[in-house]
PDB file of C-alpha atoms and ligand atoms in Angstrom:
ATOM      1  CA  MET A   1       0.730 -36.415   9.707  1.00 94.00           C
ATOM      2  CA  GLU A   2       3.450 -34.267  11.463  1.00 97.00           C
ATOM      3  CA  ILE A   3       4.110 -31.021  13.169  1.00 97.00           C
ATOM      4  CA  VAL A   4       7.800 -30.236  12.567  1.00 98.00           C
ATOM      5  CA  LEU A   5      10.097 -27.792  14.712  1.00 97.00           C
ATOM      6  CA  VAL A   6      13.073 -26.141  13.426  1.00 97.00           C
ATOM      7  CA  GLY A   7      15.434 -23.537  14.730  1.00 95.00           C
ATOM      8  CA  ARG A   8      19.023 -23.008  16.122  1.00 91.00           C
ATOM      9  CA  SER A   9      20.506 -25.379  18.670  1.00 87.00           C
ATOM     10  CA  ASN A  10      19.765 -24.353  22.188  1.00 88.00           C
ATOM     11  CA  VAL A  11      16.682 -22.089  21.373  1.00 94.00           C
ATOM     12  CA  GLY A  12      14.385 -24.226  23.477  1.00 93.00           C
ATOM     13  CA  LYS A  13      12.601 -26.644  20.877  1.00 93.00           C
ATOM     14  CA  SER A  14      12.762 -29.559  23.415  1.00 90.00           C
ATOM     15  CA  SER A  15      11.361 -27.406  26.263  1.00 93.00           C
ATOM     16  CA  ILE A  16       8.627 -26.290  23.827  1.00 96.00           C
ATOM     17  CA  ILE A  17       7.810 -29.753  23.010  1.00 94.00           C
ATOM     18  CA  ARG A  18       7.589 -30.596  26.646  1.00 92.00           C
ATOM     19  CA  GLN A  19       5.209 -27.890  27.276  1.00 95.00           C
ATOM     20  CA  LEU A  20       2.894 -28.821  24.541  1.00 95.00           C
ATOM     21  CA  THR A  21       2.842 -32.634  24.727  1.00 92.00           C
ATOM     22  CA  GLY A  22       3.754 -33.156  28.540  1.00 86.00           C
ATOM     23  CA  LYS A  23       6.209 -35.514  27.292  1.00 75.00           C
ATOM     24  CA  LYS A  24       9.480 -36.192  29.102  1.00 71.00           C
ATOM     25  CA  VAL A  25      11.598 -34.827  26.338  1.00 68.00           C
ATOM     26  CA  VAL A  26      15.396 -34.517  27.210  1.00 66.00           C
ATOM     27  CA  VAL A  27      16.231 -30.724  27.751  1.00 64.00           C
ATOM     28  CA  GLY A  28      19.675 -28.769  27.997  1.00 63.00           C
ATOM     29  CA  LYS A  29      21.808 -30.959  26.094  1.00 62.00           C
ATOM     30  CA  ARG A  30      25.288 -29.504  25.706  1.00 59.00           C
ATOM     31  CA  PRO A  31      25.087 -27.061  22.835  1.00 55.00           C
ATOM     32  CA  GLY A  32      27.332 -28.163  19.904  1.00 50.00           C
ATOM     33  CA  VAL A  33      26.289 -31.770  20.184  1.00 55.00           C
ATOM     34  CA  THR A  34      24.598 -32.567  16.837  1.00 56.00           C
ATOM     35  CA  ARG A  35      21.302 -34.461  17.084  1.00 69.00           C
ATOM     36  CA  ARG A  36      19.410 -36.626  14.760  1.00 81.00           C
ATOM     37  CA  ILE A  37      15.869 -36.051  13.761  1.00 89.00           C
ATOM     38  CA  THR A  38      13.767 -36.980  16.586  1.00 88.00           C
ATOM     39  CA  ARG A  39      10.194 -38.104  16.460  1.00 90.00           C
ATOM     40  CA  TYR A  40       7.670 -37.813  19.310  1.00 90.00           C
ATOM     41  CA  GLN A  41       4.270 -39.757  18.823  1.00 91.00           C
ATOM     42  CA  VAL A  42       1.277 -37.784  20.263  1.00 92.00           C
ATOM     43  CA  GLY A  43      -1.962 -39.808  19.459  1.00 88.00           C
ATOM     44  CA  LYS A  44      -2.207 -40.086  15.472  1.00 89.00           C
ATOM     45  CA  MET A  45       0.319 -37.053  15.200  1.00 93.00           C
ATOM     46  CA  ASP A  46       3.935 -36.762  15.091  1.00 94.00           C
ATOM     47  CA  ILE A  47       6.001 -34.038  16.519  1.00 95.00           C
ATOM     48  CA  VAL A  48       9.333 -34.065  14.524  1.00 95.00           C
ATOM     49  CA  ASP A  49      12.230 -32.110  16.056  1.00 93.00           C
ATOM     50  CA  MET A  50      15.061 -31.119  13.666  1.00 94.00           C
ATOM     51  CA  PRO A  51      18.536 -30.996  14.532  1.00 90.00           C
ATOM     52  CA  GLY A  52      19.640 -27.440  15.660  1.00 88.00           C
ATOM     53  CA  PHE A  53      20.884 -25.517  12.671  1.00 83.00           C
ATOM     54  CA  GLY A  54      23.413 -22.434  12.608  1.00 76.00           C
ATOM     55  CA  PHE A  55      26.651 -21.853  14.344  1.00 69.00           C
ATOM     56  CA  MET A  56      27.491 -24.245  17.117  1.00 68.00           C
ATOM     57  CA  SER A  57      30.636 -24.401  19.110  1.00 68.00           C
ATOM     58  CA  ARG A  58      32.697 -27.512  18.580  1.00 72.00           C
ATOM     59  CA  VAL A  59      30.879 -28.187  15.319  1.00 72.00           C
ATOM     60  CA  PRO A  60      32.873 -27.625  12.106  1.00 76.00           C
ATOM     61  CA  ARG A  61      31.416 -25.384   9.462  1.00 79.00           C
ATOM     62  CA  PHE A  62      30.967 -28.047   6.964  1.00 83.00           C
ATOM     63  CA  LEU A  63      28.991 -30.067   9.418  1.00 81.00           C
ATOM     64  CA  GLN A  64      26.733 -26.962  10.143  1.00 82.00           C
ATOM     65  CA  GLU A  65      26.077 -26.766   6.310  1.00 85.00           C
ATOM     66  CA  LYS A  66      25.399 -30.522   6.207  1.00 88.00           C
ATOM     67  CA  ILE A  67      22.611 -30.355   9.093  1.00 88.00           C
ATOM     68  CA  LYS A  68      20.868 -27.388   7.040  1.00 89.00           C
ATOM     69  CA  THR A  69      21.164 -29.321   3.936  1.00 92.00           C
ATOM     70  CA  GLU A  70      19.703 -32.263   5.643  1.00 93.00           C
ATOM     71  CA  ILE A  71      16.906 -30.259   7.140  1.00 95.00           C
ATOM     72  CA  VAL A  72      15.886 -28.569   3.896  1.00 95.00           C
ATOM     73  CA  ARG A  73      15.930 -32.227   2.151  1.00 96.00           C
ATOM     74  CA  TYR A  74      13.626 -33.611   4.856  1.00 97.00           C
ATOM     75  CA  LEU A  75      11.363 -30.540   4.726  1.00 97.00           C
ATOM     76  CA  GLU A  76      11.247 -31.120   0.860  1.00 97.00           C
ATOM     77  CA  ASN A  77      10.857 -34.929   0.983  1.00 98.00           C
ATOM     78  CA  ASN A  78       8.175 -34.907   3.603  1.00 98.00           C
ATOM     79  CA  ARG A  79       6.070 -31.910   2.677  1.00 98.00           C
ATOM     80  CA  LYS A  80       2.928 -33.912   2.152  1.00 97.00           C
ATOM     81  CA  GLU A  81       2.843 -35.218   5.648  1.00 97.00           C
ATOM     82  CA  ILE A  82       3.646 -31.847   7.374  1.00 98.00           C
ATOM     83  CA  VAL A  83       0.366 -30.269   8.741  1.00 97.00           C
ATOM     84  CA  LEU A  84       2.105 -27.303  10.678  1.00 98.00           C
ATOM     85  CA  ALA A  85       5.602 -25.827  11.053  1.00 98.00           C
ATOM     86  CA  MET A  86       7.203 -24.141  13.878  1.00 98.00           C
ATOM     87  CA  GLU A  87      10.486 -22.070  13.855  1.00 98.00           C
ATOM     88  CA  VAL A  88      11.529 -21.520  17.161  1.00 98.00           C
ATOM     89  CA  VAL A  89      13.744 -18.404  17.956  1.00 97.00           C
ATOM     90  CA  ASP A  90      15.661 -16.978  20.962  1.00 96.00           C
ATOM     91  CA  ALA A  91      13.965 -13.646  21.796  1.00 96.00           C
ATOM     92  CA  ARG A  92      17.382 -12.382  23.304  1.00 93.00           C
ATOM     93  CA  SER A  93      19.813 -13.162  20.856  1.00 91.00           C
ATOM     94  CA  PHE A  94      17.752 -13.145  17.521  1.00 89.00           C
ATOM     95  CA  SER A  95      18.344  -9.747  16.728  1.00 87.00           C
ATOM     96  CA  GLU A  96      21.896  -9.508  17.523  1.00 85.00           C
ATOM     97  CA  ILE A  97      22.752 -12.526  15.318  1.00 85.00           C
ATOM     98  CA  ALA A  98      20.533 -11.386  12.615  1.00 83.00           C
ATOM     99  CA  GLU A  99      22.337  -7.871  12.578  1.00 85.00           C
ATOM    100  CA  ARG A 100      25.965  -9.588  12.640  1.00 87.00           C
ATOM    101  CA  TRP A 101      24.951 -11.737   9.417  1.00 85.00           C
ATOM    102  CA  GLN A 102      23.298  -8.635   7.688  1.00 85.00           C
ATOM    103  CA  LYS A 103      26.565  -6.646   8.343  1.00 88.00           C
ATOM    104  CA  ARG A 104      28.477  -9.062   6.293  1.00 88.00           C
ATOM    105  CA  GLY A 105      25.912  -8.878   3.681  1.00 88.00           C
ATOM    106  CA  GLN A 106      24.438 -12.229   4.401  1.00 84.00           C
ATOM    107  CA  ILE A 107      21.076 -13.453   5.083  1.00 84.00           C
ATOM    108  CA  PRO A 108      20.763 -14.670   8.500  1.00 86.00           C
ATOM    109  CA  VAL A 109      20.021 -18.314   8.820  1.00 89.00           C
ATOM    110  CA  ASP A 110      16.725 -18.000  10.694  1.00 92.00           C
ATOM    111  CA  VAL A 111      15.489 -15.568   8.227  1.00 93.00           C
ATOM    112  CA  GLU A 112      16.501 -17.804   5.369  1.00 93.00           C
ATOM    113  CA  MET A 113      14.620 -20.942   7.037  1.00 95.00           C
ATOM    114  CA  PHE A 114      11.632 -18.684   7.597  1.00 96.00           C
ATOM    115  CA  SER A 115      11.430 -17.718   3.738  1.00 96.00           C
ATOM    116  CA  PHE A 116      12.209 -21.438   2.890  1.00 96.00           C
ATOM    117  CA  LEU A 117       9.099 -22.716   5.044  1.00 97.00           C
ATOM    118  CA  ASN A 118       7.036 -20.121   3.403  1.00 97.00           C
ATOM    119  CA  GLU A 119       8.131 -21.134  -0.002  1.00 97.00           C
ATOM    120  CA  LEU A 120       6.953 -24.597   0.929  1.00 97.00           C
ATOM    121  CA  ASN A 121       3.533 -23.025   1.841  1.00 97.00           C
ATOM    122  CA  LEU A 122       4.036 -24.073   5.390  1.00 96.00           C
ATOM    123  CA  SER A 123       3.099 -20.782   6.888  1.00 93.00           C
ATOM    124  CA  PRO A 124       5.301 -21.202   9.855  1.00 97.00           C
ATOM    125  CA  ILE A 125       4.501 -20.081  13.373  1.00 98.00           C
ATOM    126  CA  VAL A 126       7.441 -18.304  14.743  1.00 98.00           C
ATOM    127  CA  VAL A 127       7.821 -19.222  18.313  1.00 98.00           C
ATOM    128  CA  ILE A 128       9.879 -16.370  19.920  1.00 98.00           C
ATOM    129  CA  ASN A 129      10.935 -18.175  23.080  1.00 98.00           C
ATOM    130  CA  LYS A 130      12.852 -17.112  26.072  1.00 98.00           C
ATOM    131  CA  ILE A 131      10.589 -14.102  26.605  1.00 97.00           C
ATOM    132  CA  ASP A 132      11.131 -14.211  30.159  1.00 97.00           C
ATOM    133  CA  LEU A 133      14.533 -12.748  29.673  1.00 96.00           C
ATOM    134  CA  ILE A 134      13.460  -9.677  28.057  1.00 96.00           C
ATOM    135  CA  PRO A 135      12.037  -6.979  30.558  1.00 96.00           C
ATOM    136  CA  ASN A 136       8.541  -6.161  30.036  1.00 95.00           C
ATOM    137  CA  THR A 137       8.931  -2.667  29.131  1.00 96.00           C
ATOM    138  CA  TYR A 138      11.396  -3.723  26.060  1.00 95.00           C
ATOM    139  CA  ARG A 139       9.156  -6.604  24.841  1.00 96.00           C
ATOM    140  CA  ASP A 140       7.202  -4.491  22.324  1.00 97.00           C
ATOM    141  CA  VAL A 141      10.372  -3.104  21.150  1.00 96.00           C
ATOM    142  CA  VAL A 142      12.389  -6.426  20.677  1.00 96.00           C
ATOM    143  CA  LEU A 143       9.243  -8.198  19.113  1.00 97.00           C
ATOM    144  CA  ASP A 144       8.847  -5.319  16.500  1.00 97.00           C
ATOM    145  CA  ASP A 145      12.528  -5.737  15.611  1.00 95.00           C
ATOM    146  CA  ILE A 146      12.228  -9.472  15.280  1.00 96.00           C
ATOM    147  CA  CYS A 147       9.069  -8.790  13.001  1.00 96.00           C
ATOM    148  CA  ASP A 148      10.909  -6.535  10.914  1.00 95.00           C
ATOM    149  CA  LYS A 149      13.855  -8.739  10.508  1.00 94.00           C
ATOM    150  CA  LEU A 150      11.801 -11.687   9.166  1.00 95.00           C
ATOM    151  CA  GLY A 151      10.445  -9.318   6.567  1.00 95.00           C
ATOM    152  CA  LEU A 152       6.961  -8.771   8.189  1.00 97.00           C
ATOM    153  CA  PRO A 153       6.082  -5.123   8.676  1.00 97.00           C
ATOM    154  CA  PRO A 154       5.521  -4.353  12.332  1.00 97.00           C
ATOM    155  CA  PRO A 155       3.831  -3.977  14.717  1.00 98.00           C
ATOM    156  CA  TRP A 156       4.192  -7.450  15.631  1.00 98.00           C
ATOM    157  CA  ARG A 157       0.632  -7.361  17.270  1.00 96.00           C
ATOM    158  CA  GLN A 158      -0.817  -7.446  13.606  1.00 97.00           C
ATOM    159  CA  TRP A 159       0.866 -10.987  13.330  1.00 97.00           C
ATOM    160  CA  VAL A 160      -0.707 -12.855  16.267  1.00 93.00           C
ATOM    161  CA  ASP A 161      -1.513 -15.801  14.172  1.00 94.00           C
ATOM    162  CA  VAL A 162       2.267 -16.006  12.962  1.00 97.00           C
ATOM    163  CA  LEU A 163       4.286 -14.621  16.081  1.00 98.00           C
ATOM    164  CA  ALA A 164       3.909 -16.454  19.474  1.00 98.00           C
ATOM    165  CA  PRO A 165       6.239 -14.872  22.164  1.00 98.00           C
ATOM    166  CA  VAL A 166       6.454 -17.425  24.849  1.00 98.00           C
ATOM    167  CA  SER A 167       8.628 -18.905  27.753  1.00 98.00           C
ATOM    168  CA  ALA A 168       9.059 -22.529  27.871  1.00 97.00           C
ATOM    169  CA  LYS A 169      10.476 -22.027  31.290  1.00 97.00           C
ATOM    170  CA  THR A 170       7.649 -20.063  32.919  1.00 97.00           C
ATOM    171  CA  GLY A 171       4.906 -21.390  30.660  1.00 97.00           C
ATOM    172  CA  GLU A 172       3.990 -17.707  29.642  1.00 97.00           C
ATOM    173  CA  GLY A 173       2.428 -17.418  26.331  1.00 98.00           C
ATOM    174  CA  ILE A 174       1.972 -21.242  25.967  1.00 98.00           C
ATOM    175  CA  PRO A 175      -1.797 -21.216  26.185  1.00 97.00           C
ATOM    176  CA  GLU A 176      -1.767 -18.770  23.224  1.00 97.00           C
ATOM    177  CA  LEU A 177       0.547 -20.861  21.118  1.00 98.00           C
ATOM    178  CA  LYS A 178      -1.698 -23.834  21.792  1.00 97.00           C
ATOM    179  CA  LYS A 179      -4.580 -21.634  20.620  1.00 97.00           C
ATOM    180  CA  ILE A 180      -2.867 -20.589  17.362  1.00 97.00           C
ATOM    181  CA  ILE A 181      -1.795 -24.471  16.726  1.00 97.00           C
ATOM    182  CA  LYS A 182      -5.612 -25.463  17.251  1.00 97.00           C
ATOM    183  CA  ARG A 183      -6.981 -22.905  14.958  1.00 96.00           C
ATOM    184  CA  ARG A 184      -4.459 -23.863  12.338  1.00 96.00           C
ATOM    185  CA  ILE A 185      -5.120 -27.457  12.593  1.00 96.00           C
ATOM    186  CA  HIS A 186      -9.010 -26.942  12.651  1.00 96.00           C
ATOM    187  CA  ALA A 187      -8.633 -24.737   9.610  1.00 96.00           C
ATOM    188  CA  LEU A 188      -7.198 -27.835   7.936  1.00 95.00           C
ATOM    189  CA  GLY A 189     -10.066 -29.850   8.819  1.00 96.00           C
ATOM    190  CA  LEU A 190      -8.145 -31.924  11.191  1.00 95.00           C
ATOM    191  CA  GLY A 191      -9.290 -31.158  14.810  1.00 93.00           C
ATOM    192  CA  ARG A 192      -9.759 -34.887  15.418  1.00 93.00           C
ATOM    193  CA  TYR A 193      -5.983 -35.225  15.509  1.00 93.00           C
ATOM    194  CA  LEU A 194      -5.680 -32.752  18.318  1.00 93.00           C
ATOM    195  CA  GLY A 195      -6.652 -34.728  21.458  1.00 90.00           C
ATOM    196  CA  TRP A 196      -3.200 -34.728  22.771  1.00 90.00           C
ATOM    197  CA  LEU A 197      -3.021 -30.859  22.819  1.00 91.00           C
ATOM    198  CA  LYS A 198      -4.997 -30.090  26.083  1.00 78.00           C
TER     199      LYS A 198
HETATM  200  P1  LIG B 201      17.051 -27.065  22.116  1.00 76.52           P
HETATM  201  O1  LIG B 201      18.470 -27.358  21.906  1.00 76.52           O
HETATM  202  O2  LIG B 201      16.459 -26.161  21.166  1.00 76.52           O
HETATM  203  O3  LIG B 201      16.139 -28.405  22.307  1.00 76.52           O
HETATM  204  O4  LIG B 201      16.683 -26.469  23.501  1.00 76.52           O
HETATM  205  P2  LIG B 201      16.491 -26.951  25.034  1.00 76.52           P
HETATM  206  O5  LIG B 201      14.935 -27.064  25.004  1.00 76.52           O
HETATM  207  O6  LIG B 201      17.287 -28.017  25.281  1.00 76.52           O
HETATM  208  O7  LIG B 201      16.929 -25.623  25.899  1.00 76.52           O
HETATM  209  C1  LIG B 201      18.274 -25.258  25.767  1.00 76.52           C
HETATM  210  C2  LIG B 201      18.524 -24.219  27.273  1.00 76.52           C
HETATM  211  O8  LIG B 201      17.698 -23.256  27.323  1.00 76.52           O
HETATM  212  C3  LIG B 201      18.175 -25.050  28.311  1.00 76.52           C
HETATM  213  O9  LIG B 201      19.235 -24.783  29.263  1.00 76.52           O
HETATM  214  C4  LIG B 201      16.764 -24.611  28.709  1.00 76.52           C
HETATM  215  O10 LIG B 201      16.671 -24.717  30.385  1.00 76.52           O
HETATM  216  C5  LIG B 201      16.896 -23.100  28.453  1.00 76.52           C
HETATM  217  N1  LIG B 201      15.404 -22.623  28.106  1.00 76.52           N
HETATM  218  C6  LIG B 201      14.567 -23.093  27.254  1.00 76.52           C
HETATM  219  N2  LIG B 201      13.396 -22.376  27.091  1.00 76.52           N
HETATM  220  C7  LIG B 201      13.709 -21.357  28.028  1.00 76.52           C
HETATM  221  C8  LIG B 201      12.856 -20.201  28.477  1.00 76.52           C
HETATM  222  O11 LIG B 201      11.661 -19.941  27.802  1.00 76.52           O
HETATM  223  N3  LIG B 201      13.415 -19.241  29.097  1.00 76.52           N
HETATM  224  C9  LIG B 201      14.613 -19.337  29.654  1.00 76.52           C
HETATM  225  N4  LIG B 201      15.252 -18.561  30.479  1.00 76.52           N
HETATM  226  N5  LIG B 201      15.626 -20.577  29.253  1.00 76.52           N
HETATM  227  C10 LIG B 201      15.009 -21.485  28.712  1.00 76.52           C
END
């Protein structure tokens, strides 16, 4: 039984795993260094951290594509084991990157991954990390925009079970994220596997 995390490199997946599990996960690896699928055991549950996808400096394009293919294949092959998926995005750069892709007539890779997870019926939680970098007065605007780009009609507040703005740095939003995870796992009748999530 496993919970998977996907996201671009450097969005803070390791930091979130550390916040959720209290495990000493290595954070702040040099961006551009490809990583393997990493598995953390928490009680009877595994947390699986996928390699970061999308553009990375020093990583050639074919390798970026290869990583994405590897992630997609893993999700397909292990679908039955996966009880929850989280896609982590960077609150500050998401919209800017998405717009750049859309201008070129391409689907942004984060949006593509969100659709793919939904196709697999994984109903991903989108963890919007680094919210501490967005001033309070802009947060609703930024979150509505992310919501819209993901294909979910704004306002973002109607998607409280899907969108979780957090800061893995300050801990803001982490209790709410934990609540969403608990609700989802309980809904599957798997509450007894949640002992690790305090
Ligand atoms: P990963 O590559 O997705 O696993 O990302 P990491 O967890 O290694 O984090 C990448 C960088 O972002 C590190 O320098 C972290 O300190 C920083 N970081 C992670 N979460 C946050 C956050 O919520 N706010 C801010 N400001 N920085 C963060």
